[in-house]
mmCIF file of C-alpha atoms in Angstrom:
data_model
loop_
_atom_site.group_PDB
_atom_site.id
_atom_site.type_symbol
_atom_site.label_atom_id
_atom_site.label_comp_id
_atom_site.label_asym_id
_atom_site.label_seq_id
_atom_site.Cartn_x
_atom_site.Cartn_y
_atom_site.Cartn_z
ATOM 1 C CA MET A 33 13.945 11.190 -23.409
ATOM 2 C CA THR A 34 11.850 9.587 -20.431
ATOM 3 C CA ALA A 35 9.643 11.812 -18.957
ATOM 4 C CA GLN A 36 10.050 12.889 -15.116
ATOM 5 C CA ARG A 37 7.924 10.425 -13.188
ATOM 6 C CA PHE A 38 6.728 11.763 -9.749
ATOM 7 C CA ASP A 39 5.681 8.445 -8.374
ATOM 8 C CA LEU A 40 9.194 7.098 -7.965
ATOM 9 C CA PRO A 41 10.643 6.890 -4.243
ATOM 10 C CA ASP A 42 14.119 7.408 -2.718
ATOM 11 C CA ILE A 43 15.614 4.068 -2.238
ATOM 12 C CA ASP A 44 18.390 4.176 0.350
ATOM 13 C CA ALA A 45 20.049 1.915 2.679
ATOM 14 C CA PHE A 46 17.222 2.082 5.221
ATOM 15 C CA THR A 47 14.210 1.643 2.676
ATOM 16 C CA ARG A 48 15.857 -1.254 0.541
ATOM 17 C CA PRO A 49 14.650 -3.989 2.597
ATOM 18 C CA TYR A 50 10.957 -2.825 2.028
ATOM 19 C CA TRP A 51 11.599 -2.365 -1.507
ATOM 20 C CA GLU A 52 13.127 -5.638 -2.063
ATOM 21 C CA ALA A 53 10.441 -7.348 -0.261
ATOM 22 C CA ALA A 54 7.822 -5.801 -2.200
ATOM 23 C CA ALA A 55 9.567 -7.078 -5.669
ATOM 24 C CA ASP A 56 9.188 -10.387 -3.747
ATOM 25 C CA GLY A 57 5.401 -9.869 -3.067
ATOM 26 C CA ARG A 58 5.915 -9.411 0.611
ATOM 27 C CA LEU A 59 4.672 -6.234 2.607
ATOM 28 C CA LEU A 60 6.846 -5.021 5.563
ATOM 29 C CA ILE A 61 6.161 -3.101 8.318
ATOM 30 C CA ARG A 62 8.425 -1.904 11.167
ATOM 31 C CA ARG A 63 7.489 -3.253 14.787
ATOM 32 C CA CYS A 64 8.990 -1.632 17.887
ATOM 33 C CA ALA A 65 10.560 -3.950 20.385
ATOM 34 C CA ALA A 66 10.346 -1.622 23.520
ATOM 35 C CA CYS A 67 6.408 -0.793 23.227
ATOM 36 C CA GLY A 68 5.204 -3.635 20.789
ATOM 37 C CA ALA A 69 4.005 -0.891 18.318
ATOM 38 C CA ALA A 70 3.710 -1.511 14.600
ATOM 39 C CA HIS A 71 4.237 1.406 12.056
ATOM 40 C CA HIS A 72 4.023 2.334 8.411
ATOM 41 C CA TYR A 73 5.607 4.280 6.611
ATOM 42 C CA PRO A 74 8.779 2.841 7.604
ATOM 43 C CA ARG A 75 10.658 4.924 10.323
ATOM 44 C CA GLU A 76 13.918 4.416 12.268
ATOM 45 C CA PHE A 77 12.616 5.092 15.297
ATOM 46 C CA CYS A 78 9.201 4.493 16.991
ATOM 47 C CA PRO A 79 6.677 7.131 16.380
ATOM 48 C CA SER A 80 4.750 5.650 19.421
ATOM 49 C CA CYS A 81 7.539 5.925 22.057
ATOM 50 C CA TRP A 82 10.560 6.874 20.144
ATOM 51 C CA SER A 83 12.653 3.991 20.760
ATOM 52 C CA GLU A 84 15.184 2.997 18.181
ATOM 53 C CA ASP A 85 14.694 -0.553 18.919
ATOM 54 C CA VAL A 86 12.384 -1.287 15.712
ATOM 55 C CA ALA A 87 12.697 -3.875 13.068
ATOM 56 C CA TRP A 88 11.068 -5.352 9.783
ATOM 57 C CA GLU A 89 8.238 -7.646 9.975
ATOM 58 C CA ARG A 90 6.186 -9.107 7.294
ATOM 59 C CA ALA A 91 2.907 -7.772 7.271
ATOM 60 C CA SER A 92 -0.007 -10.726 6.566
ATOM 61 C CA GLY A 93 -1.276 -8.370 3.586
ATOM 62 C CA ARG A 94 -4.923 -8.088 5.157
ATOM 63 C CA ALA A 95 -6.569 -4.753 5.555
ATOM 64 C CA THR A 96 -9.700 -2.713 5.760
ATOM 65 C CA LEU A 97 -10.757 0.344 3.833
ATOM 66 C CA TYR A 98 -10.415 3.422 6.085
ATOM 67 C CA THR A 99 -11.405 6.189 3.337
ATOM 68 C CA TRP A 100 -11.218 6.465 -0.340
ATOM 69 C CA SER A 101 -11.434 9.110 -3.052
ATOM 70 C CA VAL A 102 -11.731 8.696 -6.850
ATOM 71 C CA VAL A 103 -9.022 10.758 -8.705
ATOM 72 C CA HIS A 104 -10.173 11.815 -11.920
ATOM 73 C CA LEU A 105 -7.710 14.434 -12.953
ATOM 74 C CA ASN A 106 -3.993 14.075 -12.380
ATOM 75 C CA ASP A 107 -1.353 15.555 -14.832
ATOM 76 C CA LEU A 108 1.922 14.497 -13.133
ATOM 77 C CA PRO A 109 3.395 11.642 -15.068
ATOM 78 C CA PRO A 110 2.616 8.655 -15.013
ATOM 79 C CA PHE A 111 -0.756 9.431 -12.973
ATOM 80 C CA GLY A 112 -2.284 10.902 -15.981
ATOM 81 C CA THR A 113 -2.557 7.753 -17.754
ATOM 82 C CA ARG A 114 -4.263 6.014 -14.880
ATOM 83 C CA VAL A 115 -6.863 8.037 -14.184
ATOM 84 C CA PRO A 116 -9.719 7.695 -12.611
ATOM 85 C CA TYR A 117 -8.178 5.620 -9.841
ATOM 86 C CA VAL A 118 -8.795 4.867 -6.355
ATOM 87 C CA ALA A 119 -6.480 6.847 -3.618
ATOM 88 C CA ALA A 120 -7.076 5.239 -0.514
ATOM 89 C CA VAL A 121 -6.273 4.742 3.005
ATOM 90 C CA VAL A 122 -6.304 1.317 4.651
ATOM 91 C CA ASP A 123 -6.089 0.095 8.207
ATOM 92 C CA LEU A 124 -3.489 -2.969 8.059
ATOM 93 C CA ALA A 125 -4.370 -6.065 10.155
ATOM 94 C CA GLU A 126 -1.445 -5.250 12.253
ATOM 95 C CA GLY A 127 -2.430 -1.840 13.154
ATOM 96 C CA PRO A 128 -1.099 0.743 11.184
ATOM 97 C CA ARG A 129 -2.764 3.161 8.662
ATOM 98 C CA MET A 130 -1.287 3.245 4.969
ATOM 99 C CA MET A 131 -1.783 5.379 2.034
ATOM 100 C CA THR A 132 -2.256 3.131 -0.909
ATOM 101 C CA GLU A 133 -4.547 2.590 -4.100
ATOM 102 C CA VAL A 134 -7.332 0.004 -4.756
ATOM 103 C CA VAL A 135 -7.631 -1.847 -7.638
ATOM 104 C CA GLY A 136 -9.860 -4.734 -9.101
ATOM 105 C CA CYS A 137 -13.183 -3.219 -8.633
ATOM 106 C CA GLU A 138 -15.544 -0.401 -9.072
ATOM 107 C CA PRO A 139 -15.286 2.435 -6.977
ATOM 108 C CA SER A 140 -19.195 2.210 -6.512
ATOM 109 C CA ASP A 141 -18.703 -1.144 -4.755
ATOM 110 C CA LEU A 142 -16.151 0.098 -2.307
ATOM 111 C CA ARG A 143 -17.249 0.233 1.432
ATOM 112 C CA ILE A 144 -15.919 1.432 4.472
ATOM 113 C CA GLY A 145 -14.744 -1.552 6.595
ATOM 114 C CA GLN A 146 -14.271 -3.648 3.396
ATOM 115 C CA GLU A 147 -11.818 -6.503 3.646
ATOM 116 C CA LEU A 148 -8.654 -5.986 1.217
ATOM 117 C CA HIS A 149 -5.427 -7.991 0.299
ATOM 118 C CA VAL A 150 -2.230 -6.518 -0.870
ATOM 119 C CA ARG A 151 -1.395 -6.887 -4.572
ATOM 120 C CA PHE A 152 1.822 -5.487 -5.770
ATOM 121 C CA ARG A 153 1.850 -3.164 -8.963
ATOM 122 C CA THR A 154 4.937 -3.454 -11.349
ATOM 123 C CA ASP A 155 5.918 -1.582 -14.292
ATOM 124 C CA GLU A 156 7.712 -3.646 -16.979
ATOM 125 C CA ALA A 157 8.285 -0.783 -19.228
ATOM 126 C CA ASP A 158 10.130 1.204 -16.884
ATOM 127 C CA PRO A 159 12.923 -0.437 -14.827
ATOM 128 C CA ARG A 160 13.392 2.509 -12.514
ATOM 129 C CA ALA A 161 9.781 1.828 -11.034
ATOM 130 C CA PRO A 162 9.835 -0.601 -7.965
ATOM 131 C CA ALA A 163 6.958 -2.815 -7.000
ATOM 132 C CA VAL A 164 4.386 -1.054 -5.242
ATOM 133 C CA ALA A 165 1.808 -2.243 -2.721
ATOM 134 C CA VAL A 166 -1.698 -1.727 -3.773
ATOM 135 C CA PHE A 167 -4.916 -3.329 -2.152
ATOM 136 C CA ALA A 168 -7.794 -5.167 -3.956
ATOM 137 C CA PRO A 169 -11.047 -6.607 -2.625
ATOM 138 C CA ALA A 170 -10.549 -9.765 -0.595
ATOM 139 C CA ARG A 171 -13.195 -11.424 -2.517
ATOM 140 C CA PRO A 172 -14.874 -10.811 -5.551
ATOM 141 C CA VAL A 173 -17.331 -7.501 -5.052
ATOM 142 C CA ASP A 174 -20.394 -9.523 -6.191
ATOM 143 C CA SER A 175 -19.711 -11.907 -3.524
ATOM 144 C CA VAL A 176 -19.597 -9.621 -0.657
ATOM 145 C CA ASP A 177 -23.063 -10.354 0.502
ATOM 146 C CA GLN A 178 -22.979 -14.022 -0.499
ATOM 147 C CA PRO A 179 -22.030 -16.640 1.892
ATOM 148 C CA PRO A 180 -19.067 -18.537 0.889
ATOM 149 C CA ALA A 181 -19.249 -21.618 -1.010
ATOM 150 C CA VAL A 182 -19.234 -25.186 0.930
ATOM 151 C CA PRO A 183 -17.084 -27.755 -0.360
#
């Protein structure tokens, strides 16, 4: 019997475009046509002006690290097999703030304002699990203070 999972979203007709885009490696946000504000998590109305004239928009996938915490203990499946992990809040380049996970670096290498890029985690062992947006450093951590190579 498969263990109950606490990380699986309820995918409905409204959120289905978001999860289908994630499966294709694209991050979507919502943007209001009335006031121009972008938002995430997906809602059917604009949280800034309450307009219902909102639409899906592809995000660039770029973000900066706002804050993070290293989780060392979590006994809910499947999180227990992932500890320690970095739970984070990032500011998307388009403006919205998003809860996520940072992968691909040591927690001690993280810095507020660090540039991150979206990646998508999949769980091949569980077909119920959709692709989930996580973020990784935009460039290797050991090159953060180094100038980029010139071709």
